[in-house]
Amino acid sequence: MKVNGNHYHSIWYDKNLDQVKIIDQRLLPYEFEIITVETLEEFETAIKDMAVRGAPLIGATAAFGIARQMLRDHSNKNLDLSWDRLNQTRPTAINLKWALDRCRNHLLNIPLTDRGYEAMQLAIEIANEDVEINKKIGLNGLEIIKSISKKKPKGEPIRLLTHCNAGWLATVDWGTATSPMYQAHNLNIPIHVWVDETRPRNQGALTAWELKSHGISHNYITDNAGGHLMQHGLVDMVIVGTDRTTSRGDVCNKIGTYLKALAAKDNNIPFYVALPSPTIDWTIEDGINEIPIEERSESEVSLIQGKDNTGVISKLKVTPEGTIGSNPAFDVTPAKLITGLITEKGICEASSNGLQKLFPQNNQKDCR
Ligand code: MRU
């Protein structure tokens, strides 16, 4: 998507410089800075510290990480070591393992001397596929927005609520939950987005930054405001992303998503999840008991980052001395609370049947 009139992906290979570039999301929405990632340590840190984040982007970054390591040392030993270290960076988003497995399975069949080149080609392919998947999710989600728009007085905006950042910054381009918004906006269908702040890391500020760059009407709201807005008829649809969706349609996403789904159910508001197929974990069913939930540093809760009035990005302590925060980063929304899953293959019910119909080739038992 565009930043100051220039089109960017969130990660790319600069062929002229022979470098992998990322947008450093730790500095957004305050500063737009592009950095180079090269060594295994730099790739690990970029993912762990959330310079890159969002399930699809984490997967694509890992693929580029493997590619850079294969250029230096294309041995099986280094392939396994890179796989292991990158796989440990973040535990919840399944796209990480999906991308690493895809790279390793492919490269093990490639002669050693060709691995460096092949690994980079595959990383580029994974990134390009992500763009295509998200574009299709947007077109499928657009149909839902259009059908809601038909029921509204002409010219009145469709009000969508989203949590975290499932935008183009969380993917390679388009985003998942934001893709239908961009598609609708491009067709001049009026929309307004309620953007959840998403403490503790405030990924809502990234969503707001994206929407602002594209001229999409939005308000940044506290995480606790959504239920109130729903009770007062101010939300037409909730749409969120996912870090891992089980074979029966349970959705793991940023902490707080579950509460939004409960409030949506209580208020009869459709709750959709934008789901790219690499985010489906076909090997598990029960999201609550089987998905590992990342526990991040307590300092993300007890300190809050912002830009002070001298223009410096700084952190402020919000808790009293001696109080320790607790920071589970994701939660699971059971399938029964989800109106539908918007995938690149179409929209389905959040259930084993629904997913199997769209992805018949994925038999869960074969994948174990
Ligand atoms: O901790 P983050 O910022 O990586 O979490 C991101 C999310 O929870 C997104 O909603 C999810 O990855 C979907 S991104 C298309």
Coordinates of C-alpha atoms and ligand atoms in Angstrom, one line a residue:
M1 CA 0.0 0.0 0.0
K2 CA 1.1 3.6 -0.3
V3 CA 3.1 5.7 2.1
N4 CA 3.5 9.4 1.1
G5 CA 2.5 8.4 -2.4
N6 CA 5.0 5.6 -2.8
H7 CA 4.0 1.9 -2.9
Y8 CA 5.6 -0.3 -0.3
H9 CA 5.5 -3.9 0.8
S10 CA 6.2 -4.5 4.5
I11 CA 9.2 -6.7 3.5
W12 CA 11.1 -7.0 0.2
Y13 CA 14.3 -8.1 -1.5
D14 CA 16.3 -5.2 -3.0
K15 CA 17.9 -6.9 -5.9
N16 CA 20.3 -4.0 -6.7
L17 CA 21.6 -3.9 -3.2
D18 CA 21.2 -7.6 -2.6
Q19 CA 19.6 -6.9 0.7
V20 CA 16.3 -7.8 2.5
K21 CA 14.5 -4.7 3.7
I22 CA 11.8 -4.3 6.3
I23 CA 9.8 -1.4 7.7
D24 CA 10.8 -1.1 11.4
Q25 CA 7.3 -1.2 13.0
R26 CA 8.7 -0.5 16.5
L27 CA 8.9 3.1 15.5
L28 CA 5.5 3.4 13.9
P29 CA 3.3 5.4 13.9
Y30 CA 5.8 8.1 14.8
E31 CA 8.7 7.4 12.4
F32 CA 8.9 5.6 9.1
E33 CA 12.2 3.8 8.9
I34 CA 13.5 1.1 6.6
I35 CA 16.1 -1.3 7.9
T36 CA 18.2 -4.1 6.5
V37 CA 18.1 -7.6 8.0
E38 CA 20.9 -9.9 7.2
T39 CA 22.3 -12.2 9.9
L40 CA 20.3 -14.9 11.6
E41 CA 20.4 -12.9 14.8
E42 CA 19.0 -9.9 13.0
F43 CA 16.1 -11.9 11.7
E44 CA 15.5 -13.4 15.1
T45 CA 15.5 -10.0 16.8
A46 CA 13.3 -8.5 14.1
I47 CA 10.6 -11.1 14.8
K48 CA 11.0 -11.4 18.6
D49 CA 11.1 -7.6 19.2
M50 CA 8.3 -7.0 16.7
A51 CA 10.1 -4.9 14.2
V52 CA 8.0 -7.2 12.0
R53 CA 4.8 -8.7 13.3
G54 CA 1.5 -10.1 12.3
A55 CA 1.2 -13.7 11.4
P56 CA 1.6 -13.6 7.6
L57 CA 4.5 -11.2 7.8
I58 CA 6.3 -13.3 10.5
G59 CA 6.1 -16.2 8.1
A60 CA 7.4 -14.3 5.1
T61 CA 10.2 -12.9 7.2
A62 CA 11.3 -16.3 8.3
A63 CA 11.4 -17.4 4.7
F64 CA 13.7 -14.5 3.9
G65 CA 15.8 -15.4 7.0
I66 CA 16.3 -18.9 5.7
A67 CA 17.2 -17.5 2.3
R68 CA 19.9 -15.2 3.7
Q69 CA 21.4 -18.1 5.8
M70 CA 21.5 -20.4 2.8
L71 CA 23.6 -18.0 0.8
R72 CA 26.3 -18.1 3.5
D73 CA 26.2 -21.8 4.3
H74 CA 23.9 -24.1 2.4
S75 CA 24.5 -27.2 4.5
N76 CA 21.7 -29.3 6.0
K77 CA 23.2 -28.5 9.4
N78 CA 22.7 -24.7 8.9
L79 CA 19.3 -25.3 7.4
D80 CA 18.2 -27.1 10.5
L81 CA 19.8 -24.6 12.9
S82 CA 18.2 -21.7 11.1
W83 CA 14.8 -23.5 11.1
D84 CA 15.1 -24.1 14.9
R85 CA 16.2 -20.7 15.9
L86 CA 13.6 -18.9 13.7
N87 CA 10.9 -21.2 14.8
Q88 CA 11.5 -20.3 18.5
T89 CA 11.1 -16.5 17.9
R90 CA 7.3 -16.4 18.4
P91 CA 5.1 -19.4 19.4
T92 CA 1.5 -18.6 18.5
A93 CA 1.3 -17.6 14.8
I94 CA 1.3 -20.8 12.8
N95 CA 2.5 -19.0 9.7
L96 CA 6.0 -19.1 11.1
K97 CA 6.2 -22.9 11.1
W98 CA 4.2 -23.1 7.9
A99 CA 6.8 -21.0 6.1
L100 CA 9.8 -22.6 7.7
D101 CA 8.5 -26.1 6.8
R102 CA 7.8 -25.1 3.3
C103 CA 11.3 -23.8 2.9
R104 CA 13.0 -26.8 4.5
N105 CA 10.9 -29.3 2.6
H106 CA 11.7 -27.6 -0.7
L107 CA 15.4 -27.0 0.0
L108 CA 16.2 -30.6 1.1
N109 CA 15.4 -31.6 -2.5
I110 CA 17.7 -29.0 -4.0
P111 CA 21.4 -29.6 -4.7
L112 CA 23.5 -27.7 -2.1
T113 CA 25.1 -25.3 -4.6
D114 CA 21.7 -24.1 -5.8
R115 CA 20.2 -23.6 -2.4
G116 CA 21.1 -20.0 -1.9
Y117 CA 19.4 -18.9 -5.1
E118 CA 16.4 -21.3 -4.7
A119 CA 15.8 -20.2 -1.1
M120 CA 15.6 -16.6 -2.2
Q121 CA 13.2 -17.4 -5.1
L122 CA 11.0 -19.3 -2.6
A123 CA 10.9 -16.5 -0.1
I124 CA 9.9 -14.1 -2.9
E125 CA 7.2 -16.5 -4.0
I126 CA 5.9 -16.8 -0.4
A127 CA 5.7 -13.0 -0.2
N128 CA 4.0 -12.7 -3.5
E129 CA 1.5 -15.4 -2.7
D130 CA 0.6 -13.6 0.5
V131 CA -0.2 -10.4 -1.5
E132 CA -2.5 -12.4 -3.8
I133 CA -4.2 -14.3 -0.9
N134 CA -5.0 -11.0 0.9
K135 CA -6.2 -9.3 -2.3
K136 CA -8.7 -12.2 -2.7
I137 CA -9.7 -12.0 1.0
G138 CA -10.5 -8.4 0.3
L139 CA -12.7 -9.1 -2.7
N140 CA -14.6 -11.8 -0.8
G141 CA -15.0 -9.6 2.3
L142 CA -16.1 -6.8 0.0
E143 CA -19.3 -8.8 -0.8
I144 CA -20.2 -8.7 2.9
I145 CA -19.7 -5.0 3.1
K146 CA -21.8 -4.5 -0.1
S147 CA -24.6 -6.6 1.3
I148 CA -24.6 -4.6 4.6
S149 CA -24.5 -1.4 2.6
K150 CA -27.7 -2.3 0.7
K151 CA -29.6 -2.3 4.0
K152 CA -28.4 1.1 5.0
P153 CA -29.7 4.5 3.9
K154 CA -27.8 5.7 0.9
G155 CA -24.5 7.4 1.7
E156 CA -24.5 6.3 5.3
P157 CA -21.1 4.7 6.1
I158 CA -20.8 1.0 7.1
R159 CA -19.2 1.0 10.6
L160 CA -16.6 -1.7 11.1
L161 CA -14.8 -2.5 14.3
T162 CA -11.4 -4.1 14.2
H163 CA -8.9 -5.2 16.9
C164 CA -5.1 -5.1 16.7
N165 CA -3.5 -4.6 13.3
A166 CA -4.4 -7.1 10.7
G167 CA -3.5 -4.5 8.1
W168 CA -0.9 -4.4 5.3
L169 CA 1.8 -3.9 7.9
A170 CA 0.9 -7.3 9.4
T171 CA 1.1 -9.0 6.0
V172 CA 3.2 -8.3 2.9
D173 CA 0.5 -6.1 1.4
W174 CA -3.3 -5.4 1.7
G175 CA -3.7 -6.9 5.2
T176 CA -6.4 -9.5 5.9
A177 CA -9.0 -7.7 8.0
T178 CA -8.2 -4.4 6.3
S179 CA -8.3 -5.7 2.8
P180 CA -12.1 -5.6 2.4
M181 CA -11.9 -2.0 3.9
Y182 CA -9.4 -1.0 1.2
Q183 CA -11.5 -2.6 -1.5
A184 CA -14.6 -0.9 -0.3
H185 CA -12.9 2.5 0.0
N186 CA -11.5 2.1 -3.6
L187 CA -15.0 1.6 -4.9
N188 CA -16.2 4.7 -3.0
I189 CA -18.4 2.7 -0.6
P190 CA -18.5 4.9 2.5
I191 CA -17.0 3.1 5.6
H192 CA -16.0 4.2 9.0
V193 CA -13.6 2.1 11.1
W194 CA -13.5 1.9 14.9
V195 CA -9.9 1.0 15.7
D196 CA -9.3 -0.7 19.0
E197 CA -6.2 0.6 20.7
T198 CA -5.0 -2.9 21.5
R199 CA -3.0 -2.6 24.7
P200 CA -0.3 -3.3 25.6
R201 CA 1.5 -2.9 22.2
N202 CA -1.1 -0.5 20.8
Q203 CA -1.2 -2.1 17.3
G204 CA -4.3 -0.1 16.8
A205 CA -2.0 2.9 16.3
L206 CA -0.6 1.0 13.3
T207 CA -4.1 0.4 11.9
A208 CA -4.9 4.1 12.4
W209 CA -1.7 5.1 10.6
E210 CA -2.6 2.8 7.7
L211 CA -6.2 4.0 7.5
K212 CA -5.1 7.7 7.7
S213 CA -2.5 7.2 4.9
H214 CA -5.4 6.0 2.7
G215 CA -7.9 8.6 3.7
I216 CA -10.3 6.1 5.4
S217 CA -12.5 7.6 8.1
H218 CA -11.7 6.1 11.5
N219 CA -11.6 6.7 15.2
Y220 CA -9.1 5.3 17.6
I221 CA -10.9 3.8 20.6
T222 CA -10.0 2.3 23.9
D223 CA -10.2 -1.5 24.1
N224 CA -13.2 -1.2 26.4
A225 CA -15.3 1.0 24.2
G226 CA -16.4 -1.6 21.6
G227 CA -19.2 -3.2 23.7
H228 CA -20.7 0.2 24.4
L229 CA -20.6 1.2 20.7
M230 CA -22.3 -2.1 19.8
Q231 CA -25.1 -1.6 22.4
H232 CA -25.8 1.8 20.8
G233 CA -26.1 0.5 17.2
L234 CA -22.9 2.1 16.1
V235 CA -21.2 -1.1 14.8
D236 CA -22.4 -2.9 11.7
M237 CA -19.7 -5.6 11.5
V238 CA -16.6 -6.7 13.4
I239 CA -13.7 -8.0 11.4
V240 CA -10.4 -9.2 12.8
G241 CA -7.4 -11.2 11.8
T242 CA -6.0 -14.5 13.1
D243 CA -2.7 -15.9 14.2
R244 CA -3.8 -19.5 14.2
T245 CA -7.2 -21.1 13.3
T246 CA -7.8 -24.7 14.1
S247 CA -9.3 -27.3 11.8
R248 CA -12.8 -26.8 13.5
G249 CA -12.6 -23.0 13.2
D250 CA -11.5 -21.8 16.6
V251 CA -9.6 -18.6 16.1
C252 CA -6.6 -17.4 18.1
N253 CA -5.9 -13.7 17.7
K254 CA -4.6 -10.8 19.7
I255 CA -5.6 -10.7 23.3
G256 CA -9.0 -9.1 23.7
T257 CA -10.5 -10.5 20.5
Y258 CA -12.6 -12.9 22.4
L259 CA -14.3 -10.2 24.4
K260 CA -15.2 -8.4 21.2
A261 CA -16.7 -11.6 19.9
L262 CA -18.8 -12.0 23.1
A263 CA -20.1 -8.5 22.8
A264 CA -20.9 -8.9 19.1
K265 CA -22.8 -12.1 19.9
D266 CA -24.8 -10.3 22.6
N267 CA -25.7 -7.5 20.3
N268 CA -26.4 -9.6 17.1
I269 CA -23.6 -8.0 15.2
P270 CA -21.8 -10.2 12.6
F271 CA -18.3 -11.1 13.7
Y272 CA -16.0 -12.1 10.8
V273 CA -12.4 -13.4 10.8
A274 CA -10.2 -12.7 7.7
L275 CA -8.3 -16.0 7.4
P276 CA -5.5 -16.7 4.9
S277 CA -5.1 -20.5 4.4
P278 CA -1.4 -20.6 5.7
T279 CA -2.9 -19.5 9.1
I280 CA -5.0 -22.7 9.4
D281 CA -3.4 -25.3 11.7
W282 CA -5.0 -28.5 10.3
T283 CA -3.3 -30.6 13.0
I284 CA -5.4 -29.3 15.9
E285 CA -9.1 -28.8 16.7
D286 CA -9.4 -27.3 20.2
G287 CA -8.0 -23.8 20.1
I288 CA -8.2 -23.2 23.9
N289 CA -6.4 -26.3 24.9
E290 CA -4.0 -26.8 22.0
I291 CA -2.7 -23.4 20.9
P292 CA 0.4 -22.1 22.8
I293 CA -0.2 -18.6 23.9
E294 CA 2.8 -16.3 23.9
E295 CA 3.5 -14.7 27.2
R296 CA 5.4 -11.5 26.5
S297 CA 7.5 -9.3 28.8
E298 CA 5.6 -7.7 31.7
S299 CA 7.3 -4.4 30.8
E300 CA 5.0 -4.1 27.8
V301 CA 2.2 -3.8 30.3
S302 CA 3.8 -1.6 33.0
L303 CA 5.4 0.8 30.5
I304 CA 3.6 2.6 27.7
Q305 CA 5.3 3.9 24.6
G306 CA 4.5 7.2 22.9
K307 CA 6.0 10.4 21.5
D308 CA 6.4 13.2 24.0
N309 CA 5.9 16.8 23.3
T310 CA 9.5 17.3 22.4
G311 CA 9.1 14.8 19.6
V312 CA 11.1 12.0 21.4
I313 CA 9.7 8.4 21.4
S314 CA 9.8 7.4 25.0
K315 CA 8.3 5.0 27.5
L316 CA 6.4 5.9 30.7
K317 CA 5.6 3.7 33.6
V318 CA 1.9 3.4 34.4
T319 CA 2.0 0.9 37.3
P320 CA 3.1 1.6 40.9
E321 CA 6.6 0.5 42.0
G322 CA 6.4 -3.2 42.9
T323 CA 3.4 -4.1 40.8
I324 CA 4.3 -6.6 38.2
G325 CA 2.3 -6.9 35.0
S326 CA 1.1 -10.1 33.3
N327 CA 1.1 -10.2 29.5
P328 CA -0.7 -13.1 27.7
A329 CA -0.5 -11.8 24.0
F330 CA -3.3 -13.8 22.4
D331 CA -6.7 -15.4 23.2
V332 CA -9.0 -17.9 21.5
T333 CA -12.4 -17.1 20.2
P334 CA -14.4 -20.4 19.9
A335 CA -15.9 -21.1 16.5
K336 CA -19.5 -20.8 17.9
L337 CA -19.0 -17.0 18.3
I338 CA -17.8 -16.5 14.7
T339 CA -20.2 -15.6 11.9
G340 CA -17.9 -16.6 9.1
L341 CA -14.3 -17.0 8.0
I342 CA -13.3 -14.9 5.0
T343 CA -10.6 -16.8 3.1
E344 CA -9.0 -16.5 -0.3
K345 CA -11.2 -19.3 -1.5
G346 CA -14.5 -17.8 -0.3
I347 CA -16.4 -17.3 2.9
C348 CA -17.3 -20.3 5.1
E349 CA -18.8 -21.2 8.4
A350 CA -16.3 -21.5 11.3
S351 CA -16.5 -25.3 11.5
S352 CA -14.7 -28.4 10.3
N353 CA -17.3 -28.8 7.5
G354 CA -17.0 -25.2 6.4
L355 CA -13.2 -25.4 6.2
Q356 CA -13.1 -28.8 4.6
K357 CA -15.5 -27.6 1.8
L358 CA -13.2 -24.8 0.9
F359 CA -10.0 -26.7 1.4
P360 CA -10.8 -30.3 0.6
Q361 CA -7.2 -31.3 0.0
N362 CA -6.4 -30.8 3.7
N363 CA -7.3 -33.8 5.6
Q364 CA -6.4 -33.1 9.2
K365 CA -5.3 -36.6 10.1
D366 CA -2.9 -36.7 7.1
C367 CA -1.2 -33.6 8.4
R368 CA -0.5 -34.8 11.9
Ligands
MRU1 O1 1.5 -9.6 18.3 P1 1.2 -9.2 16.9 O2 1.2 -7.8 16.6 O3 2.1 -10.0 15.9 O4 -0.3 -9.8 16.6 C1 -0.9 -9.6 15.4 C2 -2.3 -10.1 15.4 O5 -2.8 -10.6 16.4 C3 -3.0 -10.0 14.1 O6 -4.4 -9.8 14.3 C4 -2.8 -11.3 13.3 O7 -1.5 -11.7 13.2 C5 -3.4 -11.3 12.0 S1 -2.4 -10.3 10.9 C6 -3.1 -10.4 9.4

